[in-house]
Tab-separated table of C-alpha atoms in Angstrom:
chain	number	residue	atom	x	y	z
A	519	MET	CA	-5.803	-35.585	-16.980
A	520	SER	CA	-5.938	-38.602	-17.445
A	521	LYS	CA	-8.824	-38.849	-14.943
A	522	VAL	CA	-10.837	-36.307	-17.048
A	523	LYS	CA	-12.447	-38.263	-20.099
A	524	PHE	CA	-12.926	-36.308	-23.577
A	525	PRO	CA	-15.360	-37.845	-25.699
A	526	LYS	CA	-14.501	-36.879	-29.418
A	527	ASP	CA	-16.228	-34.120	-31.087
A	528	TYR	CA	-18.125	-33.397	-28.155
A	529	LYS	CA	-20.433	-30.413	-28.293
A	530	SER	CA	-23.015	-29.282	-25.618
A	531	LEU	CA	-26.352	-29.256	-27.227
A	532	LEU	CA	-27.231	-26.354	-25.203
A	533	GLY	CA	-25.384	-23.142	-24.903
A	534	VAL	CA	-24.144	-21.730	-21.621
A	535	ARG	CA	-27.864	-19.880	-21.447
A	536	GLU	CA	-30.212	-21.980	-22.358
A	537	THR	CA	-27.987	-24.397	-19.462
A	538	GLU	CA	-28.939	-22.249	-17.104
A	539	HIS	CA	-32.434	-21.976	-17.511
A	540	ALA	CA	-32.290	-25.538	-17.706
A	541	ILE	CA	-30.984	-26.615	-14.763
A	542	VAL	CA	-33.341	-24.594	-12.842
A	543	MET	CA	-36.609	-26.589	-14.853
A	544	VAL	CA	-34.528	-29.873	-14.029
A	545	LYS	CA	-34.275	-29.133	-10.751
A	546	ASP	CA	-37.587	-27.772	-9.737
A	547	PHE	CA	-39.157	-30.579	-11.850
A	548	PHE	CA	-37.648	-33.900	-10.295
A	549	GLN	CA	-37.784	-32.169	-6.484
A	550	THR	CA	-41.415	-32.227	-7.234
A	551	GLN	CA	-41.885	-35.332	-8.390
A	552	LEU	CA	-39.468	-37.028	-5.530
A	553	SER	CA	-41.691	-34.922	-2.729
A	554	THR	CA	-44.539	-36.173	-4.202
A	555	ALA	CA	-43.990	-40.119	-5.180
A	556	LEU	CA	-42.438	-40.201	-1.557
A	557	ASN	CA	-44.506	-38.540	0.263
A	558	LEU	CA	-41.942	-36.020	1.284
A	559	THR	CA	-41.486	-32.742	3.071
A	560	ARG	CA	-39.093	-30.057	2.326
A	561	VAL	CA	-36.978	-29.100	5.370
A	562	THR	CA	-33.790	-27.075	6.247
A	563	ALA	CA	-30.963	-28.150	6.014
A	564	PRO	CA	-27.374	-27.468	8.031
A	565	LEU	CA	-24.144	-26.819	6.386
A	566	PHE	CA	-22.190	-27.779	9.155
A	567	VAL	CA	-22.504	-29.624	12.014
A	568	GLU	CA	-20.980	-30.159	15.410
A	569	SER	CA	-17.748	-32.497	15.220
A	570	GLY	CA	-17.553	-35.275	18.207
A	571	LYS	CA	-21.235	-35.890	17.596
A	572	GLY	CA	-21.218	-38.857	15.422
A	573	LEU	CA	-23.827	-36.406	13.202
A	574	ASN	CA	-21.346	-36.281	9.736
A	575	ASP	CA	-21.725	-38.930	6.937
A	576	ASP	CA	-18.218	-40.430	7.400
A	577	LEU	CA	-18.276	-41.943	3.671
A	578	ASN	CA	-15.800	-44.305	3.386
A	579	GLY	CA	-13.838	-43.032	6.834
A	580	VAL	CA	-10.855	-41.877	5.584
A	581	GLU	CA	-12.123	-38.898	3.955
A	582	ARG	CA	-11.343	-35.723	5.900
A	583	ALA	CA	-14.175	-33.350	6.629
A	584	VAL	CA	-13.466	-28.840	6.616
A	585	LYS	CA	-13.678	-28.091	9.843
A	586	PHE	CA	-13.724	-24.663	11.622
A	587	PRO	CA	-13.764	-23.094	15.086
A	588	ALA	CA	-17.139	-21.237	16.060
A	589	LYS	CA	-15.697	-17.852	18.187
A	590	ASP	CA	-18.419	-17.702	19.752
A	591	LEU	CA	-19.277	-21.074	20.640
A	592	ASN	CA	-15.739	-21.315	22.656
A	593	ASP	CA	-14.162	-22.426	19.446
A	594	ALA	CA	-15.783	-25.565	19.429
A	595	GLN	CA	-14.949	-27.336	16.311
A	596	LEU	CA	-17.799	-27.684	13.576
A	597	GLU	CA	-17.550	-29.493	10.203
A	598	ILE	CA	-19.154	-28.536	6.604
A	599	VAL	CA	-21.329	-31.388	6.431
A	600	HIS	CA	-20.211	-34.849	3.674
A	601	SER	CA	-24.003	-35.534	3.183
A	602	LEU	CA	-26.943	-35.691	5.756
A	603	ALA	CA	-27.015	-39.588	6.222
A	604	LYS	CA	-27.474	-39.629	9.528
A	605	TRP	CA	-28.729	-35.817	10.374
A	606	LYS	CA	-31.835	-36.913	8.615
A	607	ARG	CA	-32.510	-39.594	10.977
A	608	VAL	CA	-32.820	-37.669	14.263
A	609	LYS	CA	-34.870	-35.264	11.948
A	610	VAL	CA	-37.868	-37.861	10.994
A	611	THR	CA	-37.434	-38.868	14.831
A	612	ASP	CA	-37.761	-35.175	16.150
A	613	MET	CA	-40.434	-34.535	13.956
A	614	ASN	CA	-42.307	-37.507	15.037
A	615	LEU	CA	-43.540	-38.672	11.448
A	616	MET	CA	-45.625	-41.735	10.549
A	617	PRO	CA	-44.753	-44.776	8.741
A	618	GLY	CA	-44.518	-43.706	4.828
A	619	PHE	CA	-43.824	-40.210	5.251
A	620	GLY	CA	-40.718	-38.036	5.497
A	621	ILE	CA	-38.167	-35.539	4.461
A	622	TYR	CA	-35.724	-34.164	1.919
A	623	THR	CA	-33.527	-31.296	1.335
A	624	ASP	CA	-30.890	-29.260	-0.086
A	625	MET	CA	-27.815	-30.384	0.773
A	626	ASN	CA	-24.514	-28.494	0.060
A	627	ALA	CA	-21.518	-30.401	1.220
A	628	ILE	CA	-17.534	-29.794	0.243
A	629	ARG	CA	-15.980	-32.922	0.095
A	630	ALA	CA	-11.722	-31.774	0.170
A	631	ASP	CA	-10.278	-35.044	-0.403
A	632	GLU	CA	-12.597	-36.096	-3.960
A	633	GLU	CA	-10.685	-37.024	-6.704
A	634	LEU	CA	-11.610	-34.335	-9.568
A	635	ASP	CA	-12.834	-35.601	-12.493
A	636	ASN	CA	-15.783	-35.400	-15.319
A	637	ILE	CA	-18.345	-36.256	-12.458
A	638	HIS	CA	-16.171	-35.679	-8.734
A	639	SER	CA	-15.737	-32.255	-8.120
A	640	LEU	CA	-14.634	-30.507	-4.749
A	641	TYR	CA	-18.930	-29.216	-3.776
A	642	VAL	CA	-21.283	-31.499	-3.577
A	643	ASP	CA	-25.528	-30.818	-4.344
A	644	GLN	CA	-28.223	-33.637	-3.713
A	645	TRP	CA	-31.129	-33.956	-2.783
A	646	ASP	CA	-31.260	-35.768	0.560
A	647	TRP	CA	-34.640	-37.346	1.693
A	648	CYS	CA	-35.610	-40.026	4.476
A	649	ALA	CA	-39.017	-41.728	5.416
A	650	CYS	CA	-39.908	-43.470	8.095
A	651	LEU	CA	-41.276	-46.975	7.745
A	652	GLU	CA	-42.423	-49.799	10.441
A	653	GLU	CA	-39.632	-52.636	10.970
A	654	SER	CA	-41.822	-55.232	9.410
A	655	GLU	CA	-41.023	-53.540	6.207
A	656	ARG	CA	-37.150	-53.609	6.596
A	657	ASN	CA	-36.774	-55.901	3.525
A	658	VAL	CA	-36.135	-55.664	0.018
A	659	MET	CA	-39.388	-55.926	-1.525
A	660	TYR	CA	-40.168	-52.166	0.419
A	661	LEU	CA	-36.656	-51.196	-1.123
A	662	LYS	CA	-37.185	-51.968	-4.574
A	663	GLU	CA	-40.724	-50.787	-4.600
A	664	THR	CA	-39.191	-47.268	-3.489
A	665	VAL	CA	-36.608	-47.408	-6.622
A	666	LYS	CA	-39.452	-48.105	-8.675
A	667	LYS	CA	-41.058	-44.626	-7.485
A	668	ILE	CA	-37.639	-43.013	-7.944
A	669	TYR	CA	-37.437	-44.511	-11.501
A	670	ASP	CA	-40.448	-42.940	-12.386
A	671	CYS	CA	-39.943	-39.643	-11.484
A	672	LEU	CA	-36.731	-39.955	-13.380
A	673	LYS	CA	-38.505	-41.248	-16.078
A	674	ARG	CA	-40.632	-38.160	-16.427
A	675	THR	CA	-38.079	-35.282	-15.816
A	676	GLU	CA	-36.854	-37.061	-19.424
A	677	PHE	CA	-39.805	-36.245	-20.973
A	678	PHE	CA	-40.244	-32.878	-19.774
A	679	ILE	CA	-37.287	-32.174	-21.126
A	680	TYR	CA	-37.226	-33.688	-24.348
A	681	ASP	CA	-40.929	-31.880	-24.332
A	682	ARG	CA	-38.684	-28.695	-23.848
A	683	TYR	CA	-35.444	-29.306	-25.705
A	684	GLU	CA	-36.664	-31.697	-28.723
A	685	ASN	CA	-32.685	-32.128	-29.603
A	686	ILE	CA	-32.390	-34.220	-26.235
A	687	LYS	CA	-33.732	-37.127	-26.875
A	688	PRO	CA	-35.261	-39.563	-24.304
A	689	ILE	CA	-33.145	-43.019	-24.119
A	690	LEU	CA	-33.828	-44.748	-20.573
A	691	PRO	CA	-35.448	-47.939	-20.545
A	692	GLU	CA	-38.932	-48.426	-19.797
A	693	LYS	CA	-38.264	-50.603	-16.541
A	694	ILE	CA	-34.921	-50.399	-14.454
A	695	GLN	CA	-33.136	-53.647	-13.823
A	696	PHE	CA	-32.373	-55.065	-10.298
A	697	ILE	CA	-29.060	-57.069	-9.715
A	698	TYR	CA	-27.814	-57.882	-6.841
A	699	SER	CA	-23.645	-57.059	-6.075
A	700	ASP	CA	-22.620	-60.822	-5.343
A	701	ASP	CA	-24.668	-62.146	-8.593
A	702	LEU	CA	-22.464	-59.444	-10.714
A	703	GLN	CA	-19.366	-60.173	-9.100
A	704	ARG	CA	-19.945	-64.039	-10.185
A	705	LYS	CA	-20.627	-63.301	-13.549
A	706	TYR	CA	-17.847	-60.967	-13.841
A	707	PRO	CA	-14.947	-62.696	-11.638
A	708	ASP	CA	-12.119	-61.577	-13.468
A	709	LEU	CA	-13.784	-57.284	-14.242
A	710	THR	CA	-13.663	-54.470	-11.275
A	711	PRO	CA	-16.644	-53.247	-10.046
A	712	LYS	CA	-16.399	-50.286	-12.490
A	713	GLU	CA	-16.018	-52.589	-15.201
A	714	ARG	CA	-18.938	-55.253	-13.917
A	715	GLU	CA	-21.005	-52.110	-13.890
A	716	ASN	CA	-20.108	-50.785	-17.459
A	717	LYS	CA	-21.332	-54.325	-18.549
A	718	VAL	CA	-24.803	-54.562	-17.157
A	719	CYS	CA	-25.714	-50.676	-17.661
A	720	GLN	CA	-24.651	-51.151	-21.054
A	721	GLU	CA	-26.316	-53.874	-21.520
A	722	PHE	CA	-29.930	-52.861	-19.585
A	723	GLY	CA	-29.647	-49.008	-19.660
A	724	ALA	CA	-30.989	-48.772	-16.208
A	725	VAL	CA	-29.947	-51.130	-13.123
A	726	PHE	CA	-30.497	-50.587	-9.249
A	727	LEU	CA	-26.879	-52.760	-8.101
A	728	ILE	CA	-28.250	-53.977	-4.492
A	729	GLY	CA	-25.501	-54.540	-1.750
A	730	ILE	CA	-23.093	-52.063	-1.813
A	731	GLY	CA	-20.456	-52.086	1.422
A	732	GLY	CA	-20.799	-56.008	2.376
A	733	LYS	CA	-18.751	-58.497	1.513
A	734	LEU	CA	-18.844	-60.491	-1.458
A	735	PRO	CA	-17.826	-64.099	-2.484
A	736	ASP	CA	-14.034	-63.456	-2.977
A	737	GLY	CA	-14.312	-61.325	0.222
A	738	THR	CA	-13.874	-58.218	-1.156
A	739	ILE	CA	-16.698	-55.553	-1.387
A	740	HIS	CA	-18.136	-53.698	-4.767
A	741	ASP	CA	-17.882	-50.519	-3.381
A	742	GLY	CA	-17.331	-48.372	0.404
A	743	ARG	CA	-20.167	-47.565	2.855
A	744	ALA	CA	-20.168	-46.342	6.263
A	745	PRO	CA	-21.265	-48.951	8.331
A	746	ASP	CA	-23.287	-46.459	10.627
A	747	TYR	CA	-26.142	-45.779	7.882
A	748	ASP	CA	-27.026	-48.430	4.979
A	749	ASP	CA	-27.405	-51.624	6.270
A	750	TRP	CA	-25.466	-54.040	3.775
A	751	ILE	CA	-25.147	-56.791	6.305
A	752	SER	CA	-29.058	-58.011	6.828
A	753	GLU	CA	-30.421	-60.802	4.606
A	754	SER	CA	-32.054	-60.032	1.611
A	755	GLY	CA	-33.276	-63.008	0.554
A	756	ASP	CA	-32.431	-65.930	-2.051
A	757	GLY	CA	-29.300	-66.261	-0.154
A	758	HIS	CA	-28.075	-62.758	-0.699
A	759	ARG	CA	-27.258	-60.017	1.929
A	760	GLY	CA	-28.234	-55.734	1.927
A	761	LEU	CA	-30.802	-53.596	2.291
A	762	ASN	CA	-29.125	-51.104	0.132
A	763	GLY	CA	-27.958	-50.258	-3.467
A	764	ASP	CA	-27.324	-47.722	-6.535
A	765	LEU	CA	-29.112	-46.318	-8.871
A	766	LEU	CA	-27.193	-46.739	-12.016
A	767	VAL	CA	-27.632	-45.547	-15.845
A	768	TRP	CA	-25.938	-45.520	-18.996
A	769	ASN	CA	-24.544	-42.189	-19.753
A	770	PRO	CA	-24.097	-42.265	-23.872
A	771	VAL	CA	-22.033	-39.194	-23.653
A	772	LEU	CA	-18.834	-40.477	-21.245
A	773	GLN	CA	-20.132	-44.040	-22.689
A	774	GLU	CA	-20.050	-45.243	-19.149
A	775	ALA	CA	-22.307	-46.374	-15.740
A	776	TYR	CA	-23.074	-43.458	-14.045
A	777	GLU	CA	-24.679	-43.338	-10.692
A	778	LEU	CA	-27.744	-40.679	-10.079
A	779	SER	CA	-28.111	-41.939	-6.111
A	780	SER	CA	-27.282	-43.867	-3.377
A	781	MET	CA	-30.037	-45.137	-1.210
A	782	GLY	CA	-31.183	-47.652	1.233
A	783	ILE	CA	-33.295	-49.367	4.276
A	784	ARG	CA	-30.943	-47.688	7.350
A	785	VAL	CA	-29.575	-49.875	10.319
A	786	SER	CA	-31.172	-51.490	12.992
A	787	PRO	CA	-30.112	-51.301	16.372
A	788	GLU	CA	-28.737	-55.025	15.712
A	789	SER	CA	-27.165	-54.682	12.210
A	790	LEU	CA	-25.316	-51.284	13.598
A	791	LYS	CA	-23.326	-53.152	15.745
A	792	LEU	CA	-22.648	-56.036	13.554
A	793	GLN	CA	-21.498	-53.471	11.008
A	794	LEU	CA	-19.709	-51.265	13.501
A	795	GLU	CA	-17.836	-54.437	14.360
A	796	GLU	CA	-16.965	-56.066	10.765
A	797	ARG	CA	-15.141	-52.706	10.145
A	798	GLY	CA	-13.968	-52.135	13.305
A	799	CYS	CA	-15.505	-49.049	14.052
A	800	MET	CA	-16.681	-50.438	17.786
A	801	ASP	CA	-15.338	-47.060	18.949
A	802	ARG	CA	-18.087	-44.990	17.303
A	803	MET	CA	-20.737	-46.224	19.989
A	804	LYS	CA	-19.455	-43.246	21.926
A	805	PHE	CA	-20.987	-41.188	19.927
A	806	GLU	CA	-24.345	-39.733	20.727
A	807	PHE	CA	-26.453	-40.673	17.339
A	808	HIS	CA	-24.726	-43.994	17.459
A	809	LYS	CA	-25.963	-44.481	21.313
A	810	LYS	CA	-29.297	-43.415	20.714
A	811	LEU	CA	-29.777	-45.660	17.718
A	812	ALA	CA	-28.532	-48.182	19.910
A	813	ALA	CA	-31.178	-48.039	22.677
A	814	GLY	CA	-33.755	-47.928	19.882
A	815	GLU	CA	-34.624	-44.636	20.077
A	816	LEU	CA	-34.580	-43.070	16.329
A	817	SER	CA	-37.276	-44.223	13.640
A	818	TYR	CA	-36.994	-46.934	11.333
A	819	THR	CA	-36.105	-45.587	8.184
A	820	ILE	CA	-35.153	-45.295	4.436
A	821	GLY	CA	-33.388	-42.696	2.834
A	822	GLY	CA	-30.843	-41.923	0.094
A	823	GLY	CA	-29.530	-38.947	-2.011
A	824	VAL	CA	-30.099	-37.876	-5.429
A	825	GLY	CA	-27.147	-35.745	-7.246
A	826	GLN	CA	-28.357	-32.487	-8.380
A	827	SER	CA	-25.928	-31.780	-10.462
A	828	ARG	CA	-25.253	-35.501	-11.807
A	829	LEU	CA	-28.917	-35.303	-12.575
A	830	CYS	CA	-28.787	-32.002	-14.423
A	831	MET	CA	-26.145	-33.445	-16.275
A	832	PHE	CA	-26.798	-36.081	-17.427
A	833	PHE	CA	-30.482	-35.389	-18.706
A	834	LEU	CA	-28.950	-32.312	-20.822
A	835	ARG	CA	-25.882	-34.374	-21.864
A	836	LYS	CA	-23.322	-32.923	-20.464
A	837	ALA	CA	-19.553	-34.366	-20.333
A	838	HIS	CA	-18.382	-32.324	-17.417
A	839	ILE	CA	-20.514	-31.433	-13.972
A	840	GLY	CA	-18.063	-28.557	-13.915
A	841	GLU	CA	-20.690	-27.419	-17.094
A	842	ILE	CA	-23.555	-27.625	-14.436
A	843	GLN	CA	-21.926	-26.147	-11.268
A	844	VAL	CA	-19.306	-23.537	-10.512
A	845	SER	CA	-16.246	-24.786	-8.015
A	846	ILE	CA	-12.782	-24.989	-8.582
A	847	TRP	CA	-11.133	-26.876	-10.989
A	848	PRO	CA	-6.757	-26.958	-11.634
A	849	ASP	CA	-6.057	-24.677	-14.188
A	850	SER	CA	-4.577	-27.670	-16.709
A	851	MET	CA	-8.143	-29.230	-16.211
A	852	ARG	CA	-9.883	-25.821	-17.520
A	853	GLU	CA	-7.064	-25.646	-20.439
A	854	GLU	CA	-7.561	-28.821	-21.543
A	855	CYS	CA	-11.539	-28.819	-21.289
A	856	LYS	CA	-11.522	-25.509	-23.463
A	857	ARG	CA	-9.762	-26.956	-25.970
A	858	ASN	CA	-11.815	-30.212	-26.458
A	859	GLY	CA	-15.070	-28.455	-26.394
A	860	ILE	CA	-16.059	-28.404	-22.571
A	861	ASN	CA	-16.698	-24.623	-21.262
A	862	LEU	CA	-16.503	-24.939	-17.461
A	863	LEU	CA	-19.026	-22.525	-15.363
């Protein structure tokens, strides 16, 4: 139970019925804003993919995918997605989309190895999106401009909620700050990555932390990132590496840094090989996805995910993600939450 934080004197600003209505409003409004800002068309997404194709998101490389045999496919092994990080790139390539245009989808996943707490659940729902770009646009300036567009969508959604629930006051700053993970490590060398995020988010309110997955000056990494979708090894300029990052805000209920989105420019054939070598994952080159990417058969893209329940939890000022989505929780967690004013759905 030490993993769950219980804000002192917490009380939800919305009742259960109001919360259910507000969840629909937040999701409908934000996805329209996102698709308009980034020129994204909605597509239907898979819940599971075939094992052995390299299409599933491997996360940190150790999480187990939920698998099952399909009777009418000669018991072929299928696995529930962790996310659609790689599937999206194949999809936009097959759709032959022009640079500047892309797709988004409702992604529903199961992450059986997730450690359950205020913001982590076995069930993951997010808007997965992916857009095509020119090879010449694979740079940090293009990444930053895309982040700004997404942040503007967040700001508009915040006002949309305030306009309907006046007791939920806007708190996001006018602009988002961009900070490199290696600079943050140099500034706070004695703090853990999470403690660094807390420091910078409390100071600025909203931060995009660039360079997640690549090595920091002390040889560590800020956080894990799979080596075969985000590009965290290419030069980003000014002596830094990384063309990806996390969008973080200060959560006033939990009093900590809070990730709303992970995104980045996707690997090129060159950076794919470098990242697989650095992580000792060259065996993945046997997969169909990796062979196509290495051969230059997949479009250059930028993409990411925006957590749906995370977004609603933040904008509705909830203390636990279980107040937004229906999942399975330990009985002890449910009882402890109830005693502390947190009503899990």
